[in-house]
Amino acid sequence: MKIALAQIEPIFSNWDKSIEKHKEFIYRAIDEKAELIVFPEMSLSGYRLKDLTHELSMKINSDKMKSVMKLSMQIDIVVGFPEIDDNSRCYITQAYCSKGEILQTHRKIFLPINGMFEDSKDFMPGKTLTPFNVDKFKMGMLICRDMWHEEAIVSFVKKDVNCLIVASNIPLRNINRDGPAIDSFIERTVVGYAEKNSIFVIYVNRVGFEEGVCFYGGSMVASPSGEIIAKLPFLEESIVFIDIDHKEIERKIRSFPLHYDRRDHIVLDAFKENF
Amino acid sequence: MEENSRKGKKNKEIAAYLQQNAEFLSTVLEKFIQDEMNKYGFTKAVIALSGGLDSTLVSYIAAKALNPDQLLLLYMPYGKGLSNDDHANMVSKDLGLHLETWNIKNTADSLCGERSIKNPLRKGNVFARLRMVNLFDVSAREKALVIGTSNKTELLIGYSTWYGDSAAGILPLGDIYKTQAFALADYFRVPEEIINKPPSAELWETQTDEEEIGLTYDELDQILFWHIDKRFTFQELVEKGFSKEHVTSVLKLCRKSLYKQRLPIIPKVSSRTIGLDYRLIKEATNAP
């Protein structure tokens, strides 16, 4: 399956320009015969919406989201947007669009509130993690901070997810001699999840500034054997195409069937004891 | 001899945790300047260049981010600016940028004379605010973004004139400690004469920052780094080996200068109050 990682700078609060930018990247991916293009968290709106949250949030079946779905006739598209439900509750949502429809959505579950983050001030947390089938892959979507919490990964792996899509808006904090200090943590996390669970992890982070906050990019794909098979540059808007082959998962499991010695009851016991 | 040892100290003994990837950092700062210019429709920018390290460094960063015809350097000495005349000229020549000079002496003397301002601190503040008045007028004349030069160290301890030298549209060095600025200046090959001279706010002749603050920038930045960035408490800083007196003095300076880091405080009497719960980022400017 040929996938495109669209490491874009979302346009803050401007639908027309934003959808134009998405189209530009989608058409490039179609030209390259990619079957899936993944955009970052909140790619259609920008991130720090604050008091604009309700105004900019969209219903799943809104005309705007329908226009995004229409673009998915030739290529599957993963986009991020602020969602509003029928009860005026807002969520940070990622949608997997395919064949003109939304195949699956994921609402961000873990909403950061520390330091510069205000997610849980403006948004409700999602509650569920639902896998879905695409081609031979069983996919699962996570959004940014979701990835930092092991229980989300454990849950998806238990549900046999073998291709994880993580859409992010991770800002730069410290800079060390290698560049963005946080990048080594993200790399270890992405690679660690991929290698330990024999899955592909597709991680797409945004670039650009929002009032001085710098989103640094560095999107990547890690293979089931723990190799980084694609890595995008820091600070630059960019797109990369990469093939992911289901056979790699089979080969990894054949050579190192780590899941044979999984003992999920240990996790279950821990929860039982502490609740 | 003394100057050489100063430079040696700054370049070689910058604490490991304050070291950064200068190339990456400069790319972030360049992109930040370009982003602010592009988002808000500025085609020009202006920097008040004193000939000291910070304004020189900001000039070098901005010169890399922008085209030469987009950037204006404004030099505003009081009388004869001693070594700074040479240094300001050196910077503009090295960067190939136009240097506009306005000597504040006549206006400053006249104002201080009429208002009987003799206290050096008050005079220093008047000088800083006169420069600000002219800087923002040039900004209006040229429709130029004012790029300020304050660094994280001076912002945290309030070592600046409120609405004087701290007034700007953006502060590229605002999250960078002074010792880090020295390292970045090396990367940009800022002339050694400028890196080597003792940092001074030049509120009066012979003034140096370190003497006035009572600590070296090395120690000051280390205390600030562990306290602000790493959230060490007073006790933990002392246990780490910093003297009680120095830690007390730095923490006190930080607390005392919080007012300078804010918009003027507004009493809340409505449902949405500016600076409190009227929450929009500046990018909303461009929302349709």
Coordinates of C-alpha atoms in Angstrom, one line a residue:
Chain A
M1 CA 0.0 0.0 0.0
K2 CA 1.5 3.3 -1.1
I3 CA 1.0 6.0 1.5
A4 CA 1.7 9.7 1.5
L5 CA 2.7 11.7 4.6
A6 CA 1.5 15.2 4.2
Q7 CA 3.5 17.3 6.7
I8 CA 1.7 20.5 6.2
E9 CA 1.4 23.9 7.9
P10 CA -2.4 24.1 8.5
I11 CA -3.9 27.5 7.8
F12 CA -5.5 28.9 10.9
S13 CA -9.2 29.5 10.8
N14 CA -9.6 29.8 7.0
W15 CA -11.6 27.1 5.4
D16 CA -11.2 28.1 1.8
K17 CA -7.4 28.4 1.9
S18 CA -7.2 25.3 4.0
I19 CA -9.2 23.1 1.7
E20 CA -7.2 24.4 -1.2
K21 CA -4.0 23.4 0.5
H22 CA -5.4 19.9 1.2
K23 CA -6.4 19.5 -2.4
E24 CA -3.0 20.5 -3.6
F25 CA -1.4 17.8 -1.5
I26 CA -4.1 15.3 -2.3
Y27 CA -3.6 15.8 -6.1
R28 CA 0.1 15.4 -5.8
A29 CA -0.5 12.1 -3.9
I30 CA -2.9 11.0 -6.6
D31 CA -0.3 11.8 -9.3
E32 CA 2.1 9.6 -7.4
K33 CA -0.5 6.8 -7.3
A34 CA -0.6 6.8 -3.5
E35 CA -3.5 5.0 -2.0
L36 CA -3.7 6.8 1.2
I37 CA -2.7 10.4 2.3
V38 CA -2.4 11.3 6.0
F39 CA -2.7 14.9 7.3
P40 CA -1.8 16.0 10.8
E41 CA -4.1 16.7 13.8
M42 CA -6.5 19.6 13.2
S43 CA -5.1 19.9 9.7
L44 CA -8.3 21.7 8.4
S45 CA -8.5 24.4 11.1
G46 CA -5.2 25.0 12.9
Y47 CA -4.7 24.0 16.5
R48 CA -5.0 26.7 19.2
L49 CA -8.6 27.6 18.4
K50 CA -9.5 28.7 22.0
D51 CA -12.6 30.9 21.8
L52 CA -13.1 30.0 18.2
T53 CA -13.6 26.4 19.0
H54 CA -17.4 26.2 18.7
E55 CA -17.5 28.6 15.8
L56 CA -15.0 26.5 13.7
S57 CA -16.1 23.0 14.8
M58 CA -17.9 21.0 12.2
K59 CA -20.5 18.2 12.2
I60 CA -19.4 14.9 10.7
N61 CA -22.2 15.3 8.1
S62 CA -21.7 19.0 7.4
D63 CA -21.3 20.2 3.8
K64 CA -17.7 21.0 4.5
M65 CA -16.9 17.5 5.7
K66 CA -18.9 16.1 2.8
S67 CA -16.7 18.1 0.4
V68 CA -13.6 16.4 2.0
M69 CA -15.3 13.0 1.7
K70 CA -15.8 13.7 -2.0
L71 CA -12.1 14.1 -2.5
S72 CA -11.6 10.5 -1.3
M73 CA -12.9 8.8 -4.4
Q74 CA -9.5 8.3 -5.9
I75 CA -7.4 8.1 -2.7
D76 CA -8.1 7.4 1.0
I77 CA -7.6 10.6 3.1
V78 CA -7.0 11.0 6.8
V79 CA -7.7 14.6 8.0
G80 CA -7.9 16.3 11.3
F81 CA -10.7 18.8 12.3
P82 CA -12.6 20.2 15.3
E83 CA -15.9 18.2 15.5
I84 CA -19.1 19.3 17.1
D85 CA -21.8 16.9 18.0
D86 CA -25.6 17.4 18.2
N87 CA -25.3 18.4 21.8
S88 CA -22.8 21.2 21.0
R89 CA -19.9 19.2 22.4
C90 CA -16.6 19.7 20.6
Y91 CA -13.9 17.0 20.0
I92 CA -10.5 16.9 18.3
T93 CA -11.2 14.4 15.6
Q94 CA -9.4 12.5 12.9
A95 CA -11.4 11.1 10.0
Y96 CA -10.5 8.3 7.7
C97 CA -12.3 9.0 4.4
S98 CA -12.5 6.4 1.7
K99 CA -14.6 6.0 -1.5
G100 CA -16.5 9.2 -0.8
E101 CA -17.5 8.4 2.8
I102 CA -16.1 8.5 6.3
L103 CA -14.9 5.0 7.0
Q104 CA -13.9 5.7 10.7
T105 CA -13.4 8.6 13.0
H106 CA -11.3 8.9 16.1
R107 CA -11.9 11.5 18.9
K108 CA -8.8 12.4 20.8
I109 CA -9.0 10.7 24.2
F110 CA -6.1 12.1 26.1
L111 CA -6.4 15.9 26.2
P112 CA -3.3 17.7 27.5
I113 CA -3.8 20.6 29.9
N114 CA -0.2 21.0 31.1
G115 CA 1.9 24.1 30.3
M116 CA 1.0 25.7 27.0
F117 CA -1.7 23.1 26.3
E118 CA -5.4 23.9 26.7
D119 CA -7.1 21.0 24.9
S120 CA -9.3 19.9 27.8
K121 CA -10.5 23.5 28.3
D122 CA -12.2 23.5 24.9
F123 CA -12.8 19.9 24.0
M124 CA -14.4 16.8 25.4
P125 CA -12.4 13.6 25.5
G126 CA -13.2 10.8 23.1
K127 CA -14.1 7.5 24.7
T128 CA -13.4 4.7 22.3
L129 CA -10.7 3.1 20.2
T130 CA -12.1 1.4 17.2
P131 CA -10.1 -0.5 14.7
F132 CA -11.1 -0.7 11.0
N133 CA -10.0 -2.7 8.0
V134 CA -8.3 -1.2 5.0
D135 CA -6.8 -3.6 2.4
K136 CA -5.0 -6.3 4.4
F137 CA -4.4 -4.0 7.3
K138 CA -6.3 -3.6 10.5
M139 CA -5.9 0.1 11.3
G140 CA -6.2 2.2 14.4
M141 CA -6.0 6.0 14.7
L142 CA -4.6 8.0 17.6
I143 CA -4.1 11.8 18.0
C144 CA -1.0 13.3 19.5
R145 CA -1.1 12.9 23.3
D146 CA -3.1 9.6 22.8
M147 CA 0.2 8.1 21.7
W148 CA 2.0 8.9 25.0
H149 CA -0.3 6.6 26.9
E150 CA 0.5 2.9 26.8
E151 CA -3.1 1.8 27.5
A152 CA -4.2 3.2 24.1
I153 CA -1.5 1.0 22.4
V154 CA -2.2 -2.0 24.5
S155 CA -5.9 -1.7 23.7
F156 CA -5.4 -1.4 19.9
V157 CA -2.9 -4.3 19.9
K158 CA -5.2 -6.4 21.8
K159 CA -7.8 -5.7 19.1
D160 CA -5.2 -6.9 16.5
V161 CA -4.4 -3.5 15.0
N162 CA -1.3 -3.8 12.8
C163 CA -1.1 -0.4 11.3
L164 CA -1.3 2.6 13.6
I165 CA -1.9 6.1 12.2
V166 CA -0.9 8.9 14.6
A167 CA -1.7 12.5 13.7
S168 CA 0.0 15.1 15.8
N169 CA 0.5 18.8 16.6
I170 CA 3.6 18.5 18.7
P171 CA 5.4 21.8 19.4
L172 CA 9.1 22.4 19.9
R173 CA 10.2 22.9 23.5
N174 CA 13.8 22.4 24.2
I175 CA 16.5 22.3 21.7
N176 CA 19.5 20.1 22.3
R177 CA 22.6 19.4 20.2
D178 CA 20.5 17.1 17.9
G179 CA 17.8 19.7 17.3
P180 CA 14.3 19.4 18.8
A181 CA 14.9 17.6 22.1
I182 CA 11.5 16.0 22.1
D183 CA 12.1 14.3 18.7
S184 CA 14.3 11.6 20.2
F185 CA 11.4 10.7 22.6
I186 CA 8.9 10.6 19.8
E187 CA 11.2 8.5 17.7
R188 CA 11.8 6.0 20.5
T189 CA 8.1 5.9 21.1
V190 CA 7.1 5.3 17.5
V191 CA 9.9 2.8 16.8
G192 CA 9.3 1.1 20.2
Y193 CA 5.6 0.6 19.5
A194 CA 6.3 -0.6 16.0
E195 CA 9.0 -3.1 16.9
K196 CA 7.5 -4.4 20.2
N197 CA 4.1 -5.0 18.6
S198 CA 5.1 -6.0 15.1
I199 CA 3.1 -3.2 13.5
F200 CA 3.5 -0.3 11.2
V201 CA 3.3 3.1 12.9
I202 CA 2.6 6.1 10.6
Y203 CA 3.2 9.3 12.5
V204 CA 2.4 12.7 10.9
N205 CA 3.3 16.0 12.7
R206 CA 2.6 19.5 11.4
V207 CA 4.9 22.4 10.9
G208 CA 4.5 26.2 11.1
F209 CA 4.0 28.7 13.9
E210 CA 0.9 29.7 16.0
E211 CA 1.7 32.8 18.0
G212 CA 5.3 31.8 18.5
V213 CA 4.6 28.2 19.2
C214 CA 6.7 26.2 16.6
F215 CA 5.4 22.9 15.4
Y216 CA 8.5 21.1 14.2
G217 CA 7.5 18.3 11.9
G218 CA 9.8 15.3 11.8
S219 CA 7.0 12.9 10.7
M220 CA 8.0 9.3 10.2
V221 CA 7.0 5.7 9.5
A222 CA 8.4 2.8 11.5
S223 CA 8.2 -0.7 10.2
P224 CA 7.4 -3.9 12.3
S225 CA 11.1 -4.6 12.6
G226 CA 11.7 -1.3 14.2
E227 CA 13.3 0.5 11.2
I228 CA 12.4 4.1 10.4
I229 CA 11.5 3.7 6.7
A230 CA 10.6 7.3 6.2
K231 CA 11.5 10.5 8.1
L232 CA 10.5 14.0 7.0
P233 CA 12.5 17.1 7.6
F234 CA 12.2 19.4 10.6
L235 CA 10.4 22.7 10.2
E236 CA 9.6 22.3 6.4
E237 CA 6.3 21.6 4.8
S238 CA 6.9 18.4 2.9
I239 CA 5.3 15.2 1.5
V240 CA 6.9 11.8 1.2
F241 CA 5.6 8.6 -0.4
I242 CA 6.4 5.2 1.1
D243 CA 5.2 1.6 0.4
I244 CA 4.1 -0.4 3.4
D245 CA 3.8 -4.1 2.8
H246 CA 1.6 -6.4 4.9
K247 CA 4.1 -9.2 4.3
E248 CA 6.6 -7.4 6.5
I249 CA 4.3 -7.9 9.4
E250 CA 4.0 -11.6 8.6
R251 CA 7.8 -11.9 8.2
K252 CA 8.4 -10.1 11.5
I253 CA 6.0 -12.4 13.4
R254 CA 7.6 -15.4 11.7
S255 CA 11.1 -14.5 12.9
F256 CA 10.1 -13.0 16.3
P257 CA 6.6 -14.0 17.4
L258 CA 6.7 -11.8 20.5
H259 CA 2.9 -11.9 20.8
Y260 CA 3.1 -15.6 21.7
D261 CA 4.5 -14.7 25.1
R262 CA 2.1 -11.8 25.8
R263 CA 0.4 -12.1 29.1
D264 CA -2.5 -9.7 29.0
H265 CA -4.0 -10.9 32.2
I266 CA -1.1 -9.1 34.0
V267 CA -2.5 -5.8 32.8
L268 CA -6.0 -6.9 33.7
D269 CA -5.0 -8.0 37.2
A270 CA -3.3 -4.6 37.8
F271 CA -6.5 -2.8 36.8
K272 CA -8.7 -5.1 38.9
E273 CA -6.4 -4.6 42.0
N274 CA -6.4 -0.8 41.6
F275 CA -10.0 -0.1 40.9
Chain B
M1 CA 43.9 40.2 28.7
E2 CA 40.8 40.4 30.8
E3 CA 38.6 40.6 27.7
N4 CA 40.2 37.5 26.3
S5 CA 39.5 35.5 29.4
R6 CA 35.9 36.7 29.3
K7 CA 35.4 35.4 25.8
G8 CA 37.2 32.2 26.6
K9 CA 34.9 31.7 29.5
K10 CA 31.8 32.3 27.5
N11 CA 32.7 30.1 24.6
K12 CA 34.1 27.2 26.4
E13 CA 32.4 27.1 29.7
I14 CA 28.8 27.5 28.7
A15 CA 27.0 25.0 30.9
A16 CA 26.3 21.8 29.0
Y17 CA 22.5 22.1 29.6
L18 CA 22.5 25.6 28.0
Q19 CA 24.1 24.4 24.9
Q20 CA 21.9 24.2 21.8
N21 CA 22.1 23.3 18.2
A22 CA 22.9 26.7 16.9
E23 CA 22.1 25.8 13.3
F24 CA 18.7 24.4 14.2
L25 CA 17.9 27.3 16.6
S26 CA 18.8 29.9 14.0
T27 CA 16.6 28.2 11.5
V28 CA 13.7 28.3 13.9
L29 CA 14.3 32.0 14.6
E30 CA 14.6 32.9 10.9
K31 CA 11.4 31.1 10.1
F32 CA 9.7 32.8 13.0
I33 CA 10.7 36.2 11.7
Q34 CA 9.6 35.3 8.1
D35 CA 6.3 33.9 9.5
E36 CA 5.4 37.0 11.4
M37 CA 6.3 39.2 8.4
N38 CA 4.2 37.1 6.0
K39 CA 1.2 36.5 8.2
Y40 CA 0.6 40.1 9.0
G41 CA 1.6 41.7 5.6
F42 CA 4.9 43.3 6.6
T43 CA 7.4 43.8 3.8
K44 CA 10.0 45.6 6.0
A45 CA 11.4 45.3 9.5
V46 CA 13.4 47.7 11.7
I47 CA 15.8 47.0 14.5
A48 CA 17.3 49.4 17.0
L49 CA 20.9 48.6 16.8
S50 CA 23.0 49.7 19.8
G51 CA 26.2 48.0 18.8
G52 CA 25.9 45.6 21.8
L53 CA 25.6 41.8 21.5
D54 CA 21.8 41.3 21.5
S55 CA 20.9 43.9 18.9
T56 CA 23.8 42.8 16.8
L57 CA 22.8 39.2 17.0
V58 CA 19.2 40.0 16.1
S59 CA 20.4 42.0 13.1
Y60 CA 22.4 39.0 11.9
I61 CA 19.5 36.6 12.3
A62 CA 17.1 39.0 10.6
A63 CA 19.5 39.7 7.8
K64 CA 19.6 35.9 7.1
A65 CA 15.8 35.7 7.3
L66 CA 15.1 38.7 5.1
N67 CA 16.3 40.5 1.9
P68 CA 18.7 43.5 2.5
D69 CA 16.1 45.9 1.2
Q70 CA 13.6 44.7 3.8
L71 CA 15.7 45.5 6.8
L72 CA 16.6 48.8 8.3
L73 CA 19.0 49.3 11.2
L74 CA 18.4 52.3 13.4
Y75 CA 21.3 53.6 15.6
M76 CA 20.4 56.0 18.3
P77 CA 23.4 57.0 20.4
Y78 CA 23.5 59.6 23.1
G79 CA 26.3 62.0 22.0
K80 CA 29.4 60.2 21.0
G81 CA 28.6 56.5 21.3
L82 CA 32.2 55.6 22.2
S83 CA 33.1 52.2 20.8
N84 CA 29.4 51.6 19.8
D85 CA 29.7 54.0 16.8
D86 CA 32.4 51.8 15.3
H87 CA 30.5 48.6 16.2
A88 CA 27.2 49.8 14.7
N89 CA 28.9 50.8 11.5
M90 CA 30.8 47.5 11.5
V91 CA 27.5 45.5 11.7
S92 CA 25.7 47.5 9.0
K93 CA 28.8 47.2 6.7
D94 CA 29.2 43.5 7.3
L95 CA 25.5 42.8 6.6
G96 CA 25.3 45.3 3.8
L97 CA 22.4 47.1 5.4
H98 CA 21.4 50.7 5.6
L99 CA 22.1 52.3 9.0
E100 CA 20.0 55.3 9.9
T101 CA 21.3 57.3 12.8
W102 CA 19.5 59.7 15.2
N103 CA 21.5 61.2 18.0
I104 CA 19.2 61.5 21.0
K105 CA 21.5 63.9 22.8
N106 CA 19.7 67.2 22.0
T107 CA 16.2 65.9 22.7
A108 CA 17.3 64.0 25.8
D109 CA 19.2 66.9 27.2
S110 CA 16.4 69.3 26.5
L111 CA 13.8 67.0 28.2
C112 CA 16.0 66.2 31.2
G113 CA 16.9 69.9 31.6
E114 CA 13.3 71.1 31.4
R115 CA 12.0 68.4 33.8
S116 CA 15.1 68.5 36.1
I117 CA 15.9 64.9 35.6
K118 CA 19.3 64.2 37.1
N119 CA 19.1 60.7 38.6
P120 CA 21.0 58.3 36.3
L121 CA 18.4 55.6 36.4
R122 CA 15.6 58.1 35.5
K123 CA 17.8 59.5 32.7
G124 CA 18.6 56.0 31.4
N125 CA 14.9 55.3 31.3
V126 CA 14.2 58.5 29.4
F127 CA 16.9 57.7 26.9
A128 CA 15.4 54.2 26.4
R129 CA 11.9 55.6 25.9
L130 CA 13.0 58.3 23.5
R131 CA 14.6 55.6 21.4
M132 CA 11.4 53.7 21.5
V133 CA 9.4 56.8 20.3
N134 CA 11.7 57.2 17.3
L135 CA 11.8 53.5 16.6
F136 CA 8.0 53.2 16.4
D137 CA 7.9 56.4 14.3
V138 CA 10.3 54.8 11.8
S139 CA 8.2 51.7 12.0
A140 CA 5.1 53.8 11.0
R141 CA 7.1 55.7 8.3
E142 CA 8.4 52.5 6.7
K143 CA 5.4 50.3 7.6
A144 CA 8.0 48.1 9.2
L145 CA 7.7 45.4 11.9
V146 CA 9.7 46.4 15.0
I147 CA 12.0 43.5 15.8
G148 CA 13.0 43.8 19.5
T149 CA 16.3 42.5 21.0
S150 CA 15.4 41.6 24.6
N151 CA 16.7 38.1 25.7
K152 CA 15.1 35.7 28.2
T153 CA 17.6 36.6 31.0
E154 CA 16.7 40.3 31.0
L155 CA 13.0 39.7 30.5
L156 CA 12.9 37.3 33.5
I157 CA 14.8 39.6 35.9
G158 CA 13.2 42.8 34.5
Y159 CA 16.5 44.2 33.3
S160 CA 14.9 46.5 30.8
T161 CA 13.0 49.8 30.6
W162 CA 9.3 49.2 30.6
Y163 CA 7.9 50.5 27.3
G164 CA 11.5 51.4 26.4
D165 CA 13.9 48.9 25.0
S166 CA 11.5 46.1 25.7
A167 CA 8.8 47.5 23.4
A168 CA 8.6 45.6 20.1
G169 CA 6.4 43.7 17.8
I170 CA 8.3 40.4 18.2
L171 CA 11.3 39.3 20.4
P172 CA 13.3 36.6 18.6
L173 CA 15.6 36.2 21.5
G174 CA 12.9 36.2 24.2
D175 CA 13.3 32.6 25.0
I176 CA 17.1 32.5 24.8
Y177 CA 19.3 33.1 27.8
K178 CA 22.2 35.6 27.5
T179 CA 24.9 32.8 27.6
Q180 CA 23.0 31.1 24.8
A181 CA 23.0 34.3 22.8
F182 CA 26.8 34.4 23.1
A183 CA 27.0 30.9 21.6
L184 CA 24.6 31.8 18.9
A185 CA 26.7 35.0 18.1
D186 CA 29.7 32.7 17.6
Y187 CA 27.6 30.7 15.1
F188 CA 26.7 33.8 13.2
R189 CA 30.3 35.0 13.2
V190 CA 29.4 38.2 14.9
P191 CA 32.6 40.4 15.1
E192 CA 34.7 39.4 18.0
E193 CA 35.0 43.0 19.3
I194 CA 31.3 42.9 19.9
I195 CA 31.2 39.5 21.6
N196 CA 34.2 40.4 23.7
K197 CA 33.0 43.7 25.2
P198 CA 31.4 43.5 28.6
P199 CA 27.6 43.6 28.2
S200 CA 26.2 47.0 29.2
A201 CA 22.7 48.6 29.2
E202 CA 24.7 51.9 28.9
L203 CA 22.3 53.7 31.1
W204 CA 25.4 55.5 32.2
E205 CA 29.1 55.4 31.3
T206 CA 31.2 52.6 32.9
Q207 CA 28.0 50.6 33.6
T208 CA 28.2 46.9 33.1
D209 CA 25.3 44.5 33.4
E210 CA 27.1 42.0 35.5
E211 CA 28.3 44.6 38.0
E212 CA 24.9 46.1 38.3
I213 CA 23.1 42.8 38.7
G214 CA 25.7 41.6 41.1
L215 CA 26.2 38.2 39.4
T216 CA 27.9 36.9 36.3
Y217 CA 25.7 36.0 33.4
D218 CA 27.0 32.4 33.7
E219 CA 25.7 32.0 37.2
L220 CA 22.6 34.0 36.7
D221 CA 21.6 32.0 33.7
Q222 CA 22.3 28.7 35.5
I223 CA 20.1 29.7 38.4
L224 CA 17.4 30.9 36.0
F225 CA 17.6 27.7 33.9
W226 CA 17.2 25.4 36.8
H227 CA 14.5 27.4 38.5
I228 CA 12.4 28.5 35.4
D229 CA 13.0 25.7 32.9
K230 CA 13.6 22.8 35.3
R231 CA 11.4 24.0 38.2
F232 CA 13.9 23.6 41.0
T233 CA 12.7 25.1 44.2
F234 CA 14.8 27.6 46.3
Q235 CA 16.0 24.7 48.6
E236 CA 16.9 22.5 45.7
L237 CA 18.9 25.3 44.1
V238 CA 20.9 25.8 47.3
E239 CA 21.4 22.0 47.5
K240 CA 22.7 22.1 44.0
G241 CA 25.4 24.4 45.1
F242 CA 24.3 27.9 44.4
S243 CA 24.8 30.4 47.2
K244 CA 21.7 31.3 49.2
E245 CA 22.3 35.0 48.7
H246 CA 22.5 34.7 44.9
V247 CA 19.5 32.5 44.7
T248 CA 17.5 34.8 46.9
S249 CA 18.4 37.8 44.8
V250 CA 17.6 36.1 41.5
L251 CA 14.3 34.8 42.6
K252 CA 13.4 38.1 44.1
L253 CA 14.2 39.9 40.8
C254 CA 12.1 37.4 38.9
R255 CA 9.0 38.0 41.1
K256 CA 9.5 41.7 41.2
S257 CA 9.5 42.0 37.4
L258 CA 6.4 40.0 36.6
Y259 CA 4.5 43.2 36.0
K260 CA 6.7 44.0 33.0
Q261 CA 5.7 40.7 31.3
R262 CA 2.1 41.6 31.2
L263 CA -0.4 43.8 29.5
P264 CA -1.6 46.4 32.1
I265 CA -3.9 44.6 34.5
I266 CA -7.6 45.0 34.0
P267 CA -10.2 44.6 36.8
K268 CA -12.6 41.9 35.6
V269 CA -16.2 43.2 35.6
S270 CA -17.6 41.6 32.5
S271 CA -18.0 38.0 31.1
R272 CA -15.0 38.2 28.8
T273 CA -12.0 40.3 29.8
I274 CA -9.0 41.2 27.7
G275 CA -5.9 39.3 28.8
L276 CA -7.9 36.9 30.9
D277 CA -10.8 35.0 29.3
Y278 CA -11.0 36.7 25.9
R279 CA -8.9 34.0 24.4
L280 CA -7.8 34.4 20.8
I281 CA -4.4 33.9 19.3
K282 CA -3.0 36.6 17.0
E283 CA -3.4 34.4 14.0
A284 CA -7.2 35.0 14.3
T285 CA -6.4 38.4 12.7
N286 CA -6.6 36.6 9.4
A287 CA -9.8 34.7 10.0
P288 CA -12.3 35.6 7.3

